[in-house]
Amino acid sequence: MRRALVAVLACAACRTAVDADALVRTRGVDGAAVALADRVARDPRDAAAWIALAEVETTRGRPGAALVALTRAEALGAPFARGLPAGPRRALAGLYVERARARVLRASPGADADVRRARALGAALDDDLARAAERLALAADLAHVDPARRARAAARLAAVAPDLARGLATAATDDEVATTAAWLDRHRAARRAFEILDRRVEERLAEGGRPRWPTATAARWLELRRWWSGTLDPIDRPTVDAIAAAAGGTCAYPSGPVDPACDPIVAAGATEPDGPAWEPALVVAWDRAGWRAPDGDRAAAWMIVAARAVARGQRASWERAVLDHVEVTAVAADPQAPRWASAVAAALAADRAVAPDPELPAPIAGLLAARVAAAPLRDRAAGAAAISRAAPDDRAAVIAVARAYGRDPALADRRAEELAGRALDRAAIAPVLARLFAALGDPARARVWWQAAVDASPDEPDLLEGLALAMVDAGDVPAGEQLLLAAAAASGDAGRTYLRAARSFAAIDAHLAAVAAARWAIELAAPGDEAAPAAIAAAALAALGRPSSEVAALAAAPAALDLTDARAAVARVVADPDRDRAAAALATLAAADDPGLARLALAAWHALIADRRASRSPGE
């Protein structure tokens, strides 16, 4: 054994430095990269080759590939002495600094790990960058379900950001509490934000007053309290009304469809092009309560609000949203309703498409025009690229990967690695490639790229969720469910994470996984808010032949968060006789953030593409 170890070390000591410049001169930069990649494939412990490969990849404009190569070389070190030579060490530190900057810009908690790695390599860092990165890491810890982790982060915050830490203290001023709560809420730590806001309200009420907060903070407290406490909140109505008045409009605790603080007429008539800030909460309140517009004016207002909800991705189907909340037959015959609203209602009552009309309000007219103007996607590759949500600068490269896949999946793997190598932050480009391969019908490759994203930045809950869903798509349900637990724990809203997962599993008919995720979503829902996950669980149990009256009772309340809305949106597009336009619209829906809608649309897109191919003549 000893003799074998000596032989291995002697062999390692024989490895010599690689002259990257000479390789480039003789083989060209691409040829040098191929030669070095072949060398490290044959001997992955050749640190000198990894360092030379990093130098060549930097010359090729592939910082991501250079970072991977230098990281491998650093892990190997030189024989008998770990670490990198001074030059590669500086290069690796510089790459970590640049990636930390990129991650701060996208609010990734992984930026702090890059800062620490760069410091360990001797880099001199900008103090502002280091503070911003550590704040993001602490915010992620404050959003975590682990109380010990949250406590450590709160203690550390005093040294990193004393201005924010003051807002956590009982002696904080109202303004300090408001500032810290806004920061926490912005970075997923909604529960901690709610706790400090709610504590301040209780303190001021005990003193006979109310907190002196800006309107946005008053609205934030009401929304967070409703999110945490649900419909069974014992809060007294006078307190709600007083703070709602100070908030200048909120839909956290609406008293009904004509509540002045949550009125669709007020929202529809707002001057902001996308509606007032509280309009998304209005949509949630109406969907949760199942309210119907009590008159023609509010019916018209709801049609406008619903169109904006579809535009921002909050609802999938405008027609379904209108039918959920408007008595279309009555509005069609109402002489007091706006003429355009009566025409819309009449069309929906007769199950006809809504015709363009110069009187239609801008949000509705824009929605209908976008459907007609949907740019046809020339081939499957372009559609898959659209579904991947590729950035404009990456779009051509992503389409090239998709087209390569049609010729040979192994060629697509090389194209994908080339694209990933150009990206400094692999955690940002890997999800694009994962969605691309999912769109191409390859769940195994999609899982590989979600895994690459998590490996590059393991503390991002969205990446953990993406990998968990991909595992289930690929048939590995136990692993997916286990990872989903980690994603939920880090997400800041575990109930929402499980609800998204339940929708996703239900959309691909993974009924057992849907029931399991929905069960967790029901348990984690605020009291009285169990209807949406219960509706998914009830449908999944029925599909399994095991209906449950108890679950059905929980789902009895209107629940627009089940898959009804998503199915309606997909069905409307599938019914479009223009197949090219339908394909483009389905690709747009398949790129939605909602995994349930995305998976339903993706299945319909694949079916449409297959049907279109089958209908072509041999010469086409």
XYZ file of C-alpha atoms in Angstrom:
620
model
C 0.000 0.000 0.000
C 2.802 2.383 0.980
C 4.684 1.564 -2.248
C 1.533 2.331 -4.294
C 1.016 5.682 -2.550
C 4.620 6.703 -3.225
C 4.143 5.787 -6.875
C 1.004 7.929 -7.131
C 2.688 10.925 -5.515
C 5.742 10.504 -7.706
C 3.534 10.480 -10.771
C 1.788 13.630 -9.548
C 5.136 15.290 -8.973
C 6.073 14.560 -12.577
C 3.291 16.742 -13.839
C 4.711 19.936 -15.281
C 3.278 23.356 -15.933
C 1.498 23.805 -19.233
C 2.458 26.615 -21.609
C -1.006 27.844 -22.577
C 0.390 30.527 -24.891
C 2.338 27.945 -26.867
C -0.741 25.780 -27.220
C -2.742 28.745 -28.495
C -0.022 29.613 -31.026
C 0.128 26.092 -32.416
C -3.531 25.067 -32.235
C -5.498 28.280 -31.990
C -7.532 29.264 -28.974
C -10.360 26.809 -29.625
C -7.959 23.975 -30.407
C -6.014 24.691 -27.238
C -9.214 24.533 -25.220
C -10.122 21.180 -26.786
C -6.650 19.764 -26.113
C -6.665 20.875 -22.491
C -10.214 19.657 -21.934
C -9.133 16.267 -23.273
C -6.109 16.282 -20.955
C -8.125 16.968 -17.799
C -10.711 14.406 -18.876
C -7.940 11.788 -19.002
C -6.372 12.984 -15.746
C -8.778 15.060 -13.605
C -6.027 15.550 -10.977
C -3.761 17.496 -13.350
C -3.859 20.894 -11.627
C -1.474 22.474 -14.141
C -3.789 21.558 -17.001
C -6.779 23.007 -15.172
C -4.889 26.279 -14.659
C -3.907 26.411 -18.331
C -7.487 25.648 -19.331
C -8.681 28.558 -17.195
C -6.230 30.864 -18.963
C -7.427 29.735 -22.383
C -11.099 29.990 -21.413
C -10.514 33.544 -20.214
C -9.012 34.353 -23.607
C -12.094 32.817 -25.265
C -14.394 35.096 -23.238
C -15.758 32.269 -21.089
C -15.382 33.453 -17.479
C -17.761 30.811 -16.162
C -15.641 28.009 -17.604
C -12.483 29.701 -16.284
C -14.018 29.877 -12.815
C -14.857 26.161 -12.882
C -11.327 25.258 -14.013
C -9.609 27.382 -11.371
C -11.891 26.012 -8.675
C -10.891 22.478 -9.658
C -7.212 23.435 -9.637
C -7.538 25.081 -6.233
C -9.113 21.947 -4.792
C -6.243 19.833 -6.122
C -3.375 22.165 -5.273
C 0.246 21.502 -6.116
C 1.870 18.253 -4.956
C 2.546 18.370 -1.212
C 1.310 22.006 -0.993
C -2.340 22.905 -1.391
C -3.403 26.078 -3.101
C -2.786 27.980 -6.309
C 0.208 29.907 -7.609
C -0.027 33.672 -7.170
C -1.291 34.501 -10.672
C -4.143 31.989 -10.852
C -4.958 32.806 -7.241
C -5.482 36.476 -8.150
C -7.513 35.487 -11.209
C -9.823 33.248 -9.170
C -10.283 35.948 -6.540
C -11.199 38.449 -9.246
C -13.785 36.088 -10.716
C -15.371 35.589 -7.307
C -15.555 39.362 -6.816
C -17.236 39.875 -10.194
C -19.687 37.069 -9.559
C -20.488 38.543 -6.157
C -21.333 41.841 -7.871
C -23.631 40.047 -10.307
C -25.316 38.158 -7.493
C -25.885 41.288 -5.440
C -27.654 42.805 -8.442
C -30.063 39.874 -8.576
C -30.371 39.757 -4.756
C -28.855 36.292 -4.409
C -27.748 35.229 -0.913
C -24.904 33.371 -2.623
C -23.056 36.676 -3.062
C -21.772 36.490 0.515
C -20.102 33.114 -0.061
C -18.296 34.588 -3.074
C -17.103 37.534 -0.996
C -15.733 35.179 1.653
C -13.985 33.049 -0.974
C -12.425 36.129 -2.558
C -11.160 37.348 0.810
C -9.656 33.944 1.576
C -7.729 34.243 -1.688
C -6.370 37.642 -0.671
C -8.625 39.945 -2.692
C -9.159 43.528 -1.553
C -12.908 44.081 -1.640
C -15.045 47.160 -1.801
C -16.715 47.628 1.608
C -20.077 48.448 0.033
C -20.046 45.184 -1.931
C -19.142 43.159 1.147
C -21.875 44.785 3.231
C -24.510 44.338 0.529
C -23.604 40.668 0.121
C -23.704 39.976 3.856
C -27.042 41.745 4.195
C -28.503 39.442 1.562
C -27.186 36.384 3.389
C -28.592 37.608 6.701
C -31.958 38.357 5.097
C -32.063 34.778 3.807
C -31.323 33.485 7.308
C -34.022 35.716 8.800
C -36.500 34.229 6.310
C -35.640 30.642 7.253
C -37.929 28.490 9.390
C -35.064 27.486 11.714
C -35.395 29.714 14.837
C -31.748 29.267 15.814
C -30.660 30.395 12.370
C -32.929 33.438 12.583
C -31.577 34.317 16.039
C -27.956 34.149 14.873
C -28.763 36.350 11.898
C -30.515 38.928 14.078
C -27.498 39.080 16.388
C -25.099 39.450 13.462
C -27.217 42.165 11.837
C -26.227 44.622 14.576
C -22.611 44.525 13.393
C -23.329 44.481 9.662
C -26.267 46.901 9.387
C -26.919 48.701 12.685
C -29.551 50.899 11.033
C -31.616 47.821 10.181
C -30.892 46.088 13.480
C -32.357 49.015 15.404
C -35.745 48.273 13.880
C -35.749 44.850 15.557
C -35.350 46.314 19.046
C -38.291 47.130 21.312
C -36.889 50.642 21.780
C -36.966 51.373 18.032
C -38.796 54.395 16.713
C -41.795 53.933 14.445
C -39.696 55.003 11.451
C -36.942 52.505 12.300
C -39.490 49.702 12.573
C -40.989 50.723 9.224
C -37.580 50.763 7.486
C -36.514 47.374 8.814
C -39.886 45.778 8.067
C -39.748 46.989 4.464
C -36.265 45.491 4.061
C -37.324 42.180 5.604
C -40.479 41.948 3.506
C -38.551 42.750 0.323
C -36.186 39.823 1.010
C -38.768 37.123 1.829
C -38.561 37.482 5.620
C -42.274 38.278 5.802
C -42.853 36.576 9.136
C -40.142 38.618 10.892
C -41.469 41.791 9.252
C -44.959 40.986 10.497
C -43.713 40.302 14.026
C -42.026 43.665 14.483
C -44.882 45.600 12.866
C -47.550 43.783 14.858
C -45.645 44.253 18.102
C -45.472 47.984 17.461
C -49.214 48.202 16.762
C -49.983 46.378 20.016
C -47.655 48.691 21.941
C -49.222 51.832 20.508
C -52.778 50.550 21.013
C -51.946 49.849 24.660
C -50.856 53.493 24.922
C -54.125 54.637 23.368
C -52.686 55.598 19.993
C -51.453 54.197 16.687
C -48.025 53.987 15.061
C -46.982 57.013 13.044
C -46.210 55.216 9.836
C -46.174 56.124 6.144
C -49.164 54.818 4.211
C -47.071 52.024 2.663
C -46.093 50.708 6.094
C -49.670 50.755 7.361
C -50.734 48.796 4.282
C -47.819 46.380 4.741
C -48.847 45.618 8.338
C -52.446 44.915 7.331
C -51.404 42.685 4.428
C -48.893 40.737 6.514
C -51.341 40.317 9.369
C -53.964 38.965 6.987
C -51.369 36.631 5.437
C -50.338 35.250 8.814
C -53.640 35.237 10.717
C -56.179 34.336 8.026
C -59.927 34.832 8.193
C -60.163 33.902 11.886
C -58.022 36.811 13.046
C -59.459 38.229 16.300
C -58.369 41.778 15.426
C -61.099 44.331 16.089
C -62.710 46.067 13.136
C -62.220 49.660 14.418
C -58.460 49.101 14.479
C -58.531 47.696 10.957
C -60.633 50.582 9.680
C -58.453 53.214 11.347
C -55.182 51.848 10.007
C -56.730 51.062 6.618
C -57.723 54.716 6.379
C -54.126 55.680 7.165
C -52.937 53.224 4.514
C -54.888 55.090 1.839
C -56.306 51.904 0.331
C -55.804 48.273 1.228
C -57.551 44.995 0.533
C -56.179 43.053 3.483
C -59.462 43.004 5.419
C -62.223 44.038 2.979
C -65.762 44.001 4.327
C -67.279 43.122 0.949
C -67.229 43.897 -2.781
C -68.132 47.551 -2.191
C -65.618 48.251 0.604
C -64.336 51.797 -0.106
C -60.786 50.697 0.746
C -60.940 47.806 -1.745
C -63.322 48.871 -4.495
C -62.751 47.715 -8.089
C -64.248 50.995 -9.329
C -61.503 52.917 -7.514
C -58.844 50.525 -8.818
C -60.103 50.634 -12.417
C -60.187 54.425 -12.383
C -56.694 54.857 -10.934
C -54.209 56.947 -12.876
C -51.404 54.374 -12.619
C -51.172 52.415 -15.903
C -50.852 49.101 -14.040
C -53.408 49.980 -11.388
C -52.834 51.004 -7.767
C -50.315 49.158 -5.613
C -53.105 47.382 -3.735
C -54.855 46.041 -6.857
C -53.203 42.569 -6.697
C -54.556 42.237 -3.142
C -58.015 43.189 -4.463
C -57.859 40.303 -6.942
C -56.783 37.912 -4.177
C -59.607 39.127 -1.912
C -62.279 38.690 -4.588
C -60.928 35.281 -5.617
C -60.679 34.113 -2.022
C -64.187 35.256 -1.071
C -65.840 34.446 -4.394
C -67.611 37.797 -4.538
C -69.838 38.665 -7.498
C -70.042 42.196 -8.856
C -73.257 43.665 -7.388
C -73.952 46.089 -10.250
C -73.048 46.895 -13.833
C -70.456 49.536 -12.963
C -68.534 47.190 -10.691
C -68.826 44.436 -13.261
C -67.199 46.743 -15.811
C -64.538 47.744 -13.286
C -63.781 44.101 -12.503
C -63.318 43.374 -16.221
C -60.601 46.060 -16.311
C -58.968 44.847 -13.095
C -59.017 41.246 -14.367
C -57.321 42.245 -17.633
C -54.475 43.855 -15.693
C -54.270 40.760 -13.456
C -53.688 38.624 -16.546
C -51.099 41.072 -17.882
C -49.030 40.822 -14.684
C -49.400 37.026 -14.476
C -51.718 36.972 -11.473
C -54.579 35.293 -13.331
C -54.228 33.023 -16.341
C -57.576 33.472 -18.079
C -59.347 36.814 -18.392
C -62.573 35.178 -19.536
C -62.510 32.794 -16.564
C -61.829 35.672 -14.178
C -64.831 37.591 -15.524
C -67.120 34.557 -15.370
C -65.981 33.864 -11.796
C -67.148 37.267 -10.560
C -69.724 38.687 -12.981
C -73.295 37.567 -13.655
C -72.772 37.925 -17.386
C -76.381 37.247 -18.383
C -77.638 39.980 -16.066
C -74.967 42.494 -17.111
C -75.645 41.808 -20.796
C -79.261 42.873 -20.234
C -78.520 45.761 -17.840
C -79.292 49.125 -19.513
C -77.313 50.927 -16.785
C -74.074 49.051 -17.494
C -71.522 50.595 -19.885
C -72.271 49.531 -23.448
C -68.899 47.864 -23.947
C -69.304 45.893 -20.694
C -72.720 44.643 -21.804
C -71.203 43.538 -25.125
C -68.396 41.676 -23.337
C -70.889 40.021 -20.998
C -73.141 39.000 -23.897
C -70.215 37.410 -25.737
C -69.102 35.446 -22.680
C -72.670 34.397 -21.881
C -72.943 32.957 -25.390
C -69.447 31.396 -25.183
C -68.222 33.600 -28.047
C -64.906 35.382 -28.421
C -64.972 39.019 -27.343
C -64.791 41.187 -30.451
C -62.542 44.266 -30.684
C -64.405 47.477 -29.913
C -63.102 51.070 -29.958
C -64.907 51.673 -26.663
C -63.035 48.943 -24.809
C -60.789 50.274 -22.018
C -57.067 50.164 -22.742
C -56.197 47.136 -20.538
C -58.836 44.965 -22.240
C -58.120 46.265 -25.738
C -54.398 45.672 -25.197
C -55.001 42.130 -24.001
C -57.120 41.257 -27.047
C -54.692 42.949 -29.446
C -51.740 41.019 -27.999
C -53.530 37.758 -28.715
C -54.036 38.621 -32.362
C -50.524 40.002 -32.778
C -48.740 37.008 -31.224
C -45.635 36.506 -33.348
C -45.611 33.012 -34.880
C -42.743 30.828 -33.700
C -41.130 29.436 -36.816
C -40.059 26.119 -35.330
C -39.950 24.028 -32.180
C -36.547 25.423 -31.222
C -37.811 29.011 -31.170
C -40.806 27.953 -29.087
C -38.612 26.101 -26.607
C -36.366 29.162 -26.316
C -39.390 31.330 -25.529
C -40.481 28.874 -22.842
C -36.983 28.923 -21.321
C -37.317 32.661 -20.526
C -33.931 33.342 -22.096
C -32.690 36.912 -21.888
C -32.497 38.760 -25.234
C -28.687 38.495 -25.323
C -28.865 34.713 -24.837
C -31.813 34.009 -27.117
C -29.820 33.091 -30.232
C -27.537 30.751 -28.278
C -30.507 29.066 -26.600
C -32.200 28.521 -29.967
C -28.922 27.002 -31.209
C -29.001 24.529 -28.298
C -32.589 23.588 -29.126
C -31.821 23.078 -32.823
C -28.780 20.990 -31.959
C -31.003 18.811 -29.791
C -33.156 18.046 -32.815
C -30.082 16.683 -34.605
C -28.287 14.982 -31.712
C -28.863 15.440 -27.944
C -25.116 15.020 -27.325
C -24.469 17.999 -29.600
C -27.029 19.976 -27.591
C -25.104 19.113 -24.432
C -21.960 20.656 -25.913
C -23.837 23.763 -27.034
C -25.376 24.105 -23.585
C -21.975 23.825 -21.901
C -20.613 26.465 -24.267
C -23.405 28.835 -23.264
C -22.965 28.087 -19.561
C -19.231 28.666 -19.855
C -19.788 32.190 -21.161
C -21.926 33.057 -18.134
C -19.993 34.091 -15.050
C -22.860 33.057 -12.767
C -23.852 29.506 -13.653
C -26.779 29.753 -11.222
C -28.343 32.403 -13.474
C -28.046 30.598 -16.826
C -28.605 26.997 -15.665
C -32.349 27.484 -14.972
C -32.768 28.773 -18.541
C -31.180 25.607 -19.893
C -33.217 23.473 -17.495
C -36.471 25.004 -18.741
C -35.273 24.610 -22.325
C -34.709 20.867 -21.972
C -38.020 20.514 -20.142
C -39.684 22.250 -23.094
C -37.908 19.849 -25.447
C -39.428 16.937 -23.526
C -36.226 15.799 -21.786
C -36.852 15.799 -18.002
C -33.560 14.023 -17.294
C -31.483 16.810 -18.848
C -33.718 19.420 -17.228
C -32.934 17.864 -13.865
C -29.185 17.929 -14.597
C -29.286 21.673 -15.241
C -31.447 22.420 -12.202
C -28.862 20.463 -10.215
C -26.116 22.606 -11.762
C -27.969 25.728 -10.654
C -28.293 24.470 -7.076
C -24.654 23.363 -6.996
C -23.610 26.863 -8.056
C -25.812 28.633 -5.488
C -27.270 26.206 -2.918
C -28.973 28.844 -0.757
C -31.523 30.101 -3.306
C -35.006 28.714 -2.560
C -36.256 29.246 -6.121
C -33.479 27.017 -7.439
C -34.202 24.371 -4.808
C -37.875 24.448 -5.792
C -37.009 24.150 -9.472
C -34.820 21.108 -8.819
C -37.469 19.505 -6.601
C -40.137 19.839 -9.290
C -37.720 18.567 -11.937
C -36.987 15.488 -9.835
C -40.678 14.659 -9.721
C -40.984 15.320 -13.468
C -38.147 12.830 -14.000
C -39.913 10.209 -11.879
C -37.859 10.540 -8.682
C -40.729 11.525 -6.389
C -39.071 10.737 -3.001
C -35.999 12.860 -3.772
C -38.187 15.670 -5.076
C -40.358 15.683 -1.968
C -37.288 15.736 0.276
C -35.737 18.673 -1.563
C -39.074 20.486 -1.611
C -38.913 20.513 2.179
C -35.601 22.402 2.010
C -37.019 24.840 -0.549
C -40.068 25.513 1.603
C -37.944 26.011 4.722
C -35.863 28.698 2.995
C -38.650 30.359 1.014
C -40.143 32.626 3.668
C -43.610 31.246 2.850
C -43.602 27.466 3.086
C -47.340 27.199 2.490
C -47.068 29.026 -0.825
C -44.162 26.807 -1.894
C -46.170 23.662 -1.204
C -49.222 25.099 -2.959
C -47.142 25.846 -6.071
C -45.769 22.311 -5.934
C -49.240 20.809 -5.545
C -50.421 22.733 -8.615
C -47.384 21.535 -10.553
C -47.847 17.893 -9.596
C -51.580 18.009 -10.328
C -50.878 19.458 -13.781
C -48.760 16.422 -14.730
C -51.176 13.958 -13.078
C -48.702 13.062 -10.319
C -51.684 12.626 -8.017
C -49.945 11.097 -4.994
C -47.306 13.833 -4.971
C -50.059 16.448 -5.421
C -51.937 15.089 -2.399
C -48.777 15.098 -0.264
C -47.856 18.671 -1.217
C -51.439 19.884 -0.817
C -51.604 18.320 2.656
C -48.606 20.367 3.734
C -50.088 23.472 2.101
C -53.336 22.950 4.038
C -51.467 22.578 7.322
C -49.362 25.668 6.651
C -52.206 27.855 5.367
C -53.493 30.662 7.553
C -56.697 29.732 9.423
C -59.587 29.874 6.970
C -57.363 29.960 3.872
C -57.288 26.222 3.202
C -59.640 26.238 0.199
C -57.054 26.437 -2.601
C -54.820 23.511 -1.550
C -57.889 21.551 -0.455
C -59.386 21.899 -3.943
C -56.220 20.447 -5.478
C -56.117 17.640 -2.913
C -59.796 16.818 -3.475
C -59.313 16.585 -7.247
C -56.194 14.424 -6.863
C -57.908 12.088 -4.389
C -60.885 11.765 -6.726
C -58.534 10.909 -9.599
C -57.028 8.190 -7.405
C -60.488 6.821 -6.658
C -60.293 7.879 -3.014
C -62.590 10.904 -2.626
C -62.619 12.577 0.786
C -65.650 14.428 2.109
C -63.499 16.206 4.715
C -61.120 17.607 2.097
C -64.035 18.463 -0.193
C -65.615 20.444 2.640
C -62.445 22.522 3.025
C -62.453 23.127 -0.729
C -66.100 24.205 -0.790
C -65.191 27.897 -0.673
C -64.419 29.466 -4.100
C -60.761 28.860 -4.891
C -59.346 30.489 -8.009
C -55.941 29.115 -7.057
C -56.835 25.589 -8.113
C -56.204 24.642 -11.751
C -59.586 25.796 -13.101
C -58.242 29.174 -14.175
C -55.135 27.677 -15.778
C -57.087 25.011 -17.647
C -59.460 27.678 -18.984
C -56.562 29.767 -20.286
C -54.994 26.795 -22.057
C -58.331 25.647 -23.499
C -59.008 29.099 -24.971
C -55.664 29.085 -26.770
C -56.031 25.504 -28.017
C -59.380 26.457 -29.573
C -57.727 29.140 -31.747
C -57.959 27.943 -35.390
C -54.714 29.766 -36.226
C -52.249 27.028 -35.244
C -49.147 29.237 -35.464
C -50.726 31.855 -33.238
C -51.886 29.174 -30.821
C -48.366 27.747 -30.611
C -46.956 31.183 -29.801
C -49.602 31.804 -27.150
C -49.030 28.396 -25.547
C -45.282 29.040 -25.447
C -45.977 32.282 -23.602
C -48.181 30.478 -21.077
C -45.582 27.722 -20.695
C -43.066 30.370 -19.609
C -45.339 31.488 -16.753
C -43.978 31.649 -13.223
C -46.886 29.517 -12.004
C -45.684 25.911 -12.413
C -49.212 24.545 -12.715
C -50.091 26.796 -15.646
C -46.654 26.296 -17.197
C -46.929 22.516 -17.188
C -50.479 22.460 -18.558
C -49.485 24.840 -21.344
C -46.312 22.875 -22.084
C -48.272 19.646 -22.523
C -50.706 21.403 -24.864
C -47.804 22.966 -26.791
C -46.183 19.565 -27.333
C -49.506 18.131 -28.517
C -50.017 21.025 -30.935
C -46.467 20.723 -32.320
C -46.910 16.969 -32.815
C -50.267 17.498 -34.522
C -48.819 20.166 -36.786
C -45.945 17.865 -37.789
C -48.316 14.977 -38.490
C -50.489 17.152 -40.719
C -47.617 18.306 -42.949
C -47.194 16.777 -46.356
C -43.963 14.786 -46.939
C -42.442 17.556 -49.012
C -42.830 20.260 -46.396
